[in-house]
Short mmCIF file of C-alpha atoms in Angstrom, two decimals:
data_model
loop_
_atom_site.label_atom_id
_atom_site.label_comp_id
_atom_site.label_asym_id
_atom_site.label_seq_id
_atom_site.Cartn_x
_atom_site.Cartn_y
_atom_site.Cartn_z
CA MET S 1 0.51 -0.01 -0.11
CA ALA S 2 1.44 3.46 -1.14
CA ASP S 3 0.41 7.30 0.14
CA ILE S 4 0.12 8.88 -3.16
CA THR S 5 0.52 12.41 -1.94
CA VAL S 6 -39.50 2.98 -7.27
CA PRO S 7 -42.67 2.50 -6.76
CA ALA S 8 -41.68 -0.13 -9.73
CA ALA S 9 -43.60 -2.70 -8.61
CA THR S 10 -46.67 -1.05 -9.63
CA GLY S 11 -48.17 -2.13 -12.98
CA ASP S 12 -49.14 1.07 -13.84
CA MET S 13 -45.50 2.26 -14.21
CA PRO S 14 -44.34 2.91 -18.28
CA ASN S 15 -42.34 0.32 -19.39
CA GLN S 16 -39.86 2.76 -20.10
CA CYS S 17 -39.61 3.59 -16.85
CA ARG S 18 -38.84 0.02 -15.62
CA ARG S 19 -35.99 0.05 -18.48
CA ASP S 20 -34.55 3.12 -17.35
CA LEU S 21 -34.56 1.74 -13.44
CA LEU S 22 -33.17 -1.45 -14.65
CA LYS S 23 -30.32 -0.03 -16.51
CA MET S 24 -28.77 2.26 -13.70
CA ALA S 25 -28.81 -1.29 -11.60
CA GLY S 26 -27.26 -2.76 -14.59
CA ILE S 27 -29.86 -5.09 -15.12
CA SER S 28 -30.23 -4.80 -19.01
CA ALA S 29 -30.88 -8.08 -20.79
CA ALA S 30 -30.02 -6.93 -24.16
CA ALA S 31 -27.45 -4.50 -25.65
CA LEU S 32 -29.27 -1.14 -26.53
CA GLY S 33 -27.23 -0.33 -29.42
CA ALA S 34 -24.48 1.55 -27.56
CA VAL S 35 -20.71 -0.04 -27.61
CA SER S 36 -18.19 1.21 -26.01
CA ALA S 37 -14.53 0.43 -25.65
CA ALA S 38 -13.19 -0.70 -22.50
CA GLY S 39 -12.00 2.36 -20.85
CA THR S 40 -8.34 2.61 -18.34
CA PRO S 41 -8.54 3.71 -14.86
CA VAL S 42 -7.91 7.77 -14.46
CA PHE S 43 -5.69 6.98 -11.72
CA ALA S 44 -4.71 9.71 -9.19
CA GLN S 45 -2.92 12.35 -9.23
CA VAL S 46 -1.11 14.60 -7.03
CA THR S 47 -2.95 17.54 -7.01
CA ASP S 48 -4.09 20.98 -5.03
CA THR S 49 -7.49 20.84 -6.79
CA TRP S 50 -10.48 19.83 -5.21
CA ASP S 51 -12.55 17.16 -6.55
CA LYS S 52 -15.48 16.26 -4.84
CA THR S 53 -19.09 17.55 -5.12
CA PHE S 54 -18.72 18.94 -1.55
CA ALA S 55 -16.99 21.90 0.28
CA GLN S 56 -13.85 20.77 1.86
CA SER S 57 -13.28 21.01 5.59
CA ASP S 58 -11.00 22.89 7.39
CA ALA S 59 -10.76 21.04 10.18
CA VAL S 60 -9.54 17.89 8.93
CA ASP S 61 -6.02 16.26 6.80
CA HIS S 62 -7.41 14.49 3.47
CA ARG S 63 -4.67 13.21 1.40
CA LYS S 64 -5.13 10.24 -1.50
CA VAL S 65 -4.17 6.54 -0.75
CA SER S 66 -3.61 3.44 -2.74
CA PHE S 67 -3.64 0.08 -1.61
CA THR S 68 -4.19 -3.41 -3.56
CA ASN S 69 -7.12 -5.94 -3.18
CA ARG S 70 -6.48 -9.80 -2.94
CA TYR S 71 -7.25 -9.88 -6.32
CA GLY S 72 -4.21 -7.98 -7.28
CA VAL S 73 -6.43 -5.07 -8.55
CA PRO S 74 -4.82 -1.34 -7.16
CA LEU S 75 -7.46 0.84 -5.83
CA VAL S 76 -7.13 4.08 -4.63
CA GLY S 77 -9.10 6.09 -1.65
CA ASP S 78 -9.35 9.61 0.05
CA LEU S 79 -7.85 9.15 3.53
CA TYR S 80 -9.65 11.74 6.12
CA MET S 81 -7.83 12.11 9.60
CA PRO S 82 -9.09 15.29 12.04
CA ALA S 83 -7.08 18.00 11.59
CA ASP S 84 -6.60 18.65 15.83
CA ARG S 85 -6.14 14.80 16.61
CA PRO S 86 -4.90 13.54 20.00
CA ALA S 87 -1.49 11.20 20.25
CA GLY S 88 -2.25 7.98 19.17
CA VAL S 89 -4.39 5.64 17.74
CA LEU S 90 -8.03 6.30 16.32
CA PRO S 91 -10.82 4.54 15.50
CA ALA S 92 -11.93 4.09 11.94
CA LEU S 93 -14.32 3.58 9.00
CA ALA S 94 -14.21 2.04 5.53
CA ILE S 95 -16.44 3.48 3.48
CA ALA S 96 -18.24 2.53 0.00
CA GLY S 97 -21.31 3.52 -2.27
CA PRO S 98 -23.41 4.05 -4.07
CA PHE S 99 -23.44 1.35 -6.81
CA GLY S 100 -21.99 2.93 -9.51
CA ALA S 101 -21.26 6.44 -7.84
CA VAL S 102 -17.20 7.49 -7.03
CA LYS S 103 -15.59 8.57 -3.81
CA GLU S 104 -15.74 12.11 -4.65
CA GLN S 105 -19.68 11.85 -3.94
CA ALA S 106 -21.38 10.30 -1.20
CA ALA S 107 -19.01 8.18 0.30
CA GLY S 108 -16.46 11.49 0.15
CA LEU S 109 -19.10 13.08 2.21
CA TYR S 110 -19.56 10.38 4.67
CA ALA S 111 -15.95 10.15 5.15
CA GLN S 112 -15.12 13.82 5.77
CA THR S 113 -17.75 14.14 7.93
CA MET S 114 -17.11 11.17 10.61
CA ALA S 115 -13.06 12.40 10.27
CA GLU S 116 -14.79 15.76 11.64
CA ARG S 117 -16.35 13.41 14.48
CA GLY S 118 -12.72 11.78 15.12
CA PHE S 119 -13.06 8.78 12.97
CA VAL S 120 -10.05 8.01 10.57
CA THR S 121 -12.21 7.58 7.62
CA LEU S 122 -11.02 5.82 4.08
CA ALA S 123 -13.67 6.38 0.84
CA PHE S 124 -12.58 4.15 -2.01
CA ASP S 125 -13.74 3.58 -5.18
CA PRO S 126 -14.20 0.14 -6.11
CA SER S 127 -12.24 -2.35 -8.65
CA PHE S 128 -13.33 -1.41 -12.03
CA VAL S 129 -14.52 1.95 -11.13
CA GLY S 130 -13.44 5.60 -11.07
CA GLU S 131 -9.40 6.01 -9.83
CA SER S 132 -9.38 2.31 -8.88
CA GLY S 133 -7.81 -0.36 -11.55
CA GLY S 134 -9.03 -3.15 -13.56
CA GLU S 135 -10.24 -4.09 -16.67
CA VAL S 136 -12.83 -4.01 -18.32
CA ARG S 137 -14.23 -1.02 -17.13
CA ASP S 138 -17.40 -0.14 -15.85
CA VAL S 139 -18.37 -3.69 -14.31
CA ALA S 140 -19.07 -4.68 -10.92
CA SER S 141 -18.56 -7.95 -9.40
CA PRO S 142 -20.36 -9.66 -5.73
CA ASP S 143 -16.82 -11.25 -4.85
CA ILE S 144 -14.51 -8.83 -5.68
CA ASN S 145 -16.41 -5.90 -4.29
CA THR S 146 -17.06 -7.39 -1.30
CA GLU S 147 -13.26 -7.95 -1.39
CA ASP S 148 -12.30 -4.23 -2.34
CA PHE S 149 -14.13 -3.54 1.68
CA MET S 150 -11.85 -6.08 2.92
CA ALA S 151 -9.08 -4.39 1.47
CA ALA S 152 -9.98 -1.16 3.35
CA ILE S 153 -10.24 -3.17 6.34
CA ASP S 154 -6.01 -4.29 5.08
CA PHE S 155 -5.26 -0.65 4.65
CA LEU S 156 -6.82 1.02 7.78
CA GLY S 157 -5.35 -1.48 10.11
CA LEU S 158 -1.65 -1.51 9.05
CA HIS S 159 -1.86 2.84 8.72
CA ASP S 160 -0.29 4.13 12.39
CA ALA S 161 -2.75 6.39 13.17
CA VAL S 162 -5.82 3.04 13.62
CA ASP S 163 -6.06 1.24 16.74
CA ARG S 164 -6.89 -2.05 14.30
CA GLU S 165 -9.45 -3.22 17.02
CA ARG S 166 -11.89 -0.04 16.39
CA ILE S 167 -12.59 -0.73 12.68
CA GLY S 168 -15.84 -0.33 11.56
CA ILE S 169 -17.76 -0.04 7.75
CA ILE S 170 -20.33 2.26 6.11
CA GLY S 171 -21.57 1.10 2.81
CA ILE S 172 -23.96 3.49 1.06
CA CYS S 173 -26.71 2.25 -1.12
CA GLY S 174 -26.10 -0.87 -3.25
CA PHE S 175 -22.37 -0.84 -1.36
CA GLY S 176 -24.65 -1.39 1.75
CA GLY S 177 -25.37 -4.88 0.53
CA MET S 178 -21.33 -5.38 -0.24
CA ALA S 179 -20.85 -3.72 3.38
CA LEU S 180 -23.22 -6.29 5.08
CA ASN S 181 -21.27 -9.53 2.95
CA ALA S 182 -18.24 -8.63 4.00
CA VAL S 183 -18.30 -7.64 7.58
CA ALA S 184 -20.44 -11.74 7.79
CA ALA S 185 -16.78 -12.87 6.35
CA ASP S 186 -14.56 -10.49 7.36
CA LYS S 187 -14.13 -10.65 11.66
CA ARG S 188 -12.12 -8.11 12.16
CA VAL S 189 -14.83 -5.62 11.19
CA LYS S 190 -16.77 -4.49 14.52
CA ALA S 191 -19.71 -2.88 13.57
CA VAL S 192 -21.42 -2.09 10.34
CA ALA S 193 -23.60 0.78 9.03
CA THR S 194 -25.79 1.04 6.10
CA THR S 195 -28.23 3.97 4.28
CA SER S 196 -30.53 3.79 1.64
CA MET S 197 -29.00 -0.07 1.55
CA TYR S 198 -29.61 -2.01 -1.65
CA ASP S 199 -29.27 -5.73 -1.97
CA MET S 200 -27.86 -5.71 -5.49
CA SER S 201 -27.63 -9.59 -5.97
CA ARG S 202 -31.95 -9.69 -5.35
CA VAL S 203 -32.67 -6.70 -7.52
CA MET S 204 -30.73 -7.80 -10.52
CA ALA S 205 -31.71 -11.77 -9.73
CA LYS S 206 -35.64 -10.96 -9.45
CA GLY S 207 -36.41 -7.27 -10.30
CA TYR S 208 -38.05 -4.32 -8.58
CA TYR S 209 -39.97 -6.07 -5.46
CA ASP S 210 -39.44 -9.48 -6.68
CA ALA S 211 -41.72 -8.81 -9.72
CA MET S 212 -39.78 -10.19 -12.06
CA THR S 213 -41.20 -14.22 -13.26
CA ASP S 214 -39.38 -17.25 -14.02
CA GLN S 215 -39.51 -17.24 -17.52
CA GLN S 216 -38.40 -12.85 -17.53
CA ARG S 217 -35.01 -14.10 -15.51
CA ALA S 218 -34.69 -16.99 -18.00
CA ASP S 219 -34.97 -14.68 -20.93
CA ALA S 220 -32.69 -12.19 -19.42
CA LEU S 221 -30.07 -14.90 -18.56
CA GLU S 222 -30.69 -16.04 -22.59
CA GLN S 223 -30.21 -12.53 -23.59
CA MET S 224 -27.02 -11.84 -21.44
CA SER S 225 -25.09 -14.96 -22.41
CA ARG S 226 -25.17 -14.61 -26.15
CA GLN S 227 -23.91 -10.92 -25.52
CA ARG S 228 -21.09 -12.66 -24.30
CA TRP S 229 -20.37 -13.32 -28.19
CA SER S 230 -21.43 -10.52 -29.97
CA ASP S 231 -18.90 -8.86 -26.70
CA VAL S 232 -15.56 -10.82 -27.34
CA GLU S 233 -16.83 -10.48 -31.53
CA ASN S 234 -16.34 -6.89 -30.94
CA GLY S 235 -13.68 -6.68 -28.33
CA GLN S 236 -15.03 -4.58 -26.10
CA PRO S 237 -18.57 -5.07 -23.91
CA ALA S 238 -21.72 -3.66 -25.10
CA MET S 239 -22.93 -0.65 -22.60
CA ALA S 240 -26.34 -0.76 -20.55
CA GLY S 241 -26.60 3.28 -20.69
CA GLY S 242 -27.16 5.22 -17.69
CA LEU S 243 -29.70 7.52 -16.85
CA PRO S 244 -31.22 10.23 -19.30
CA ASP S 245 -29.51 13.37 -20.30
CA SER S 246 -32.91 14.84 -20.17
CA LEU S 247 -36.01 14.29 -18.17
CA ASP S 248 -38.51 14.91 -20.66
CA GLY S 249 -41.22 12.59 -20.99
CA ILE S 250 -40.47 11.25 -17.78
CA ASP S 251 -42.76 11.63 -14.87
CA ASP S 252 -41.36 8.11 -13.18
CA PRO S 253 -40.37 9.74 -9.49
CA VAL S 254 -37.56 7.44 -9.02
CA ILE S 255 -35.57 8.36 -12.48
CA ARG S 256 -36.77 12.02 -11.63
CA MET S 257 -34.90 11.55 -8.17
CA TYR S 258 -31.69 9.76 -9.81
CA HIS S 259 -31.78 12.39 -12.54
CA GLY S 260 -31.65 15.36 -9.47
CA TYR S 261 -28.48 14.04 -8.02
CA TYR S 262 -26.42 12.36 -10.50
CA LYS S 263 -27.01 14.56 -13.78
CA THR S 264 -27.08 17.73 -12.18
CA ASP S 265 -24.42 19.79 -9.97
CA ARG S 266 -25.41 18.71 -6.84
CA GLY S 267 -24.32 15.04 -7.25
CA TYR S 268 -22.34 15.35 -10.86
CA HIS S 269 -19.22 13.31 -10.93
CA GLU S 270 -17.12 12.97 -14.62
CA ARG S 271 -15.87 9.92 -13.08
CA SER S 272 -19.35 8.26 -11.65
CA LEU S 273 -20.92 5.45 -14.30
CA ASN S 274 -24.38 6.70 -12.89
CA SER S 275 -23.50 10.35 -13.88
CA ASN S 276 -22.37 8.69 -17.30
CA GLY S 277 -22.64 6.28 -19.33
CA GLY S 278 -24.21 3.73 -17.01
CA TRP S 279 -22.82 -0.53 -16.62
CA THR S 280 -22.02 -3.07 -19.28
CA VAL S 281 -24.98 -5.29 -20.45
CA THR S 282 -23.27 -8.24 -19.11
CA ASN S 283 -23.48 -6.72 -15.69
CA PRO S 284 -25.82 -8.84 -13.70
CA LEU S 285 -24.74 -12.18 -15.04
CA SER S 286 -22.38 -12.72 -11.96
CA PHE S 287 -24.72 -11.25 -8.68
CA MET S 288 -27.92 -13.33 -10.92
CA ASN S 289 -26.83 -16.72 -8.78
CA MET S 290 -25.03 -15.63 -5.77
CA PRO S 291 -27.17 -14.13 -3.22
CA LEU S 292 -25.37 -11.34 -0.98
CA LEU S 293 -26.60 -11.50 2.35
CA THR S 294 -27.09 -15.38 2.27
CA TYR S 295 -25.14 -15.05 5.87
CA ILE S 296 -26.05 -11.92 7.40
CA ASP S 297 -26.91 -13.78 10.71
CA GLU S 298 -23.17 -14.21 10.73
CA ILE S 299 -22.23 -10.51 11.48
CA SER S 300 -23.66 -11.54 14.90
CA PRO S 301 -22.46 -10.87 17.95
CA ARG S 302 -20.98 -7.67 16.27
CA PRO S 303 -23.54 -4.80 16.07
CA MET S 304 -25.15 -3.55 13.07
CA LEU S 305 -27.48 -0.26 11.80
CA LEU S 306 -29.15 0.16 8.86
CA VAL S 307 -30.69 3.47 8.19
CA ALA S 308 -33.57 4.03 5.21
CA GLY S 309 -35.67 6.87 4.57
CA SER S 310 -39.63 6.30 5.21
CA GLU S 311 -40.34 7.19 1.26
CA ALA S 312 -37.52 5.60 -0.35
CA HIS S 313 -38.40 3.84 -3.07
CA SER S 314 -35.52 0.92 -1.52
CA ARG S 315 -36.68 0.98 2.01
CA TYR S 316 -38.03 -2.72 1.65
CA PHE S 317 -34.63 -4.45 1.33
CA THR S 318 -33.13 -2.41 4.49
CA GLU S 319 -36.38 -3.95 6.16
CA ASP S 320 -35.28 -7.18 5.25
CA ALA S 321 -32.10 -7.14 5.84
CA TYR S 322 -33.27 -5.95 9.04
CA ALA S 323 -35.41 -9.09 9.70
CA ALA S 324 -33.19 -11.64 8.69
CA ALA S 325 -29.91 -10.22 10.76
CA ALA S 326 -29.40 -11.83 14.30
CA GLU S 327 -28.84 -9.37 16.81
CA PRO S 328 -27.59 -6.89 17.75
CA LYS S 329 -29.33 -4.83 15.23
CA GLU S 330 -30.76 -1.10 14.73
CA MET S 331 -32.95 0.04 12.30
CA MET S 332 -34.15 3.69 11.93
CA ILE S 333 -36.25 4.91 9.49
CA ILE S 334 -35.38 8.50 8.56
CA ASP S 335 -39.08 10.36 8.43
CA GLY S 336 -39.90 12.01 4.88
CA ALA S 337 -36.65 11.42 3.23
CA ASP S 338 -36.01 9.37 -0.04
CA HIS S 339 -33.67 7.33 -1.36
CA VAL S 340 -30.87 9.93 -2.58
CA ASP S 341 -31.76 12.20 0.94
CA LEU S 342 -29.63 9.72 2.35
CA TYR S 343 -26.72 10.64 -0.53
CA ASP S 344 -25.75 14.23 0.84
CA GLN S 345 -28.66 15.81 2.82
CA VAL S 346 -26.23 17.28 5.81
CA ASP S 347 -29.79 18.21 7.73
CA ILE S 348 -31.42 14.67 7.08
CA ILE S 349 -28.03 12.27 7.18
CA PRO S 350 -28.43 10.86 10.84
CA PHE S 351 -24.86 11.50 11.63
CA ASP S 352 -25.33 12.32 15.66
CA LYS S 353 -26.40 8.29 15.35
CA LEU S 354 -23.54 6.93 13.71
CA GLN S 355 -20.70 8.76 15.61
CA SER S 356 -22.66 7.60 19.09
CA PHE S 357 -23.21 3.80 17.21
CA PHE S 358 -19.28 3.97 16.16
CA ASP S 359 -18.29 5.36 19.64
CA GLN S 360 -20.29 2.94 21.51
CA HIS S 361 -19.81 -0.04 19.40
CA LEU S 362 -15.51 0.27 18.37
CA VAL S 363 -14.69 0.05 22.08
#
């Protein structure tokens, strides 16, 4: 390692809106006529330019870092530490998400804010995304992305400012499910929290609200299986496409909600998949056969905190994960909040609760 100073289950939802939502989750079942060359990772450069979607805090020291996961993929992160920190070691948090976002967006905001509250924090880009390495680009993996969290724990546990016996994880949106999977296996992690959690394996395998029929699943797998031949013949993967550039003719509130974050000045970032071209068409293949939360009960006896908005289309993922998990566990529903509110609305994100949860359990 080195420093480098939807209500979509309803029957009246338009078919195009269904497709757009599934594309955002990487669930497109066929090439949509767009083929993109595999890009190369934009590895972090030493720069004084602040490239985040949130303002920089004077109370926090920040620097770029790199580390490598168990599969040899080089990962790039932003390390945040309290500027006025005591001598000795501090508790630490590894943070990632949302699915298709980069560390300059929500994960970085969480990391900087928790560093202001006394934690060493690491917001990182997962494999194949953002400034991290890995080829082909713009793909995800339930295994490799779970490993990315574990590699972040490797990095933090060897940092001289961190107490390796007091490390936790925060997973946002789709990386909430990956975080829970990582903690179930990695017993070094002492506590885990998620916000606006998605179980990406469930939504890819079953659709929103588990509405995908067996025939639809079989058809999707058939189309993606054959797409592999086309990708090999073309020498590059077909892309599923991301959010629409315009909301003209789109009334679905979930698509409008995501657009309001990823496609506007509020949350747009040039390296974010959700702000740009989205995932590869074949991205869902491994997720569809590898349920992430199979062993969620094995997080116990370590505590978990699951946070969701009362108005979030994704709320059911949090509620079902909470029901499946063993004690100790907490669920916090934020009244009036939607899914994306918990990405960046600092007056809505329960940072006081996150701080008290980790203060209590990283001891």
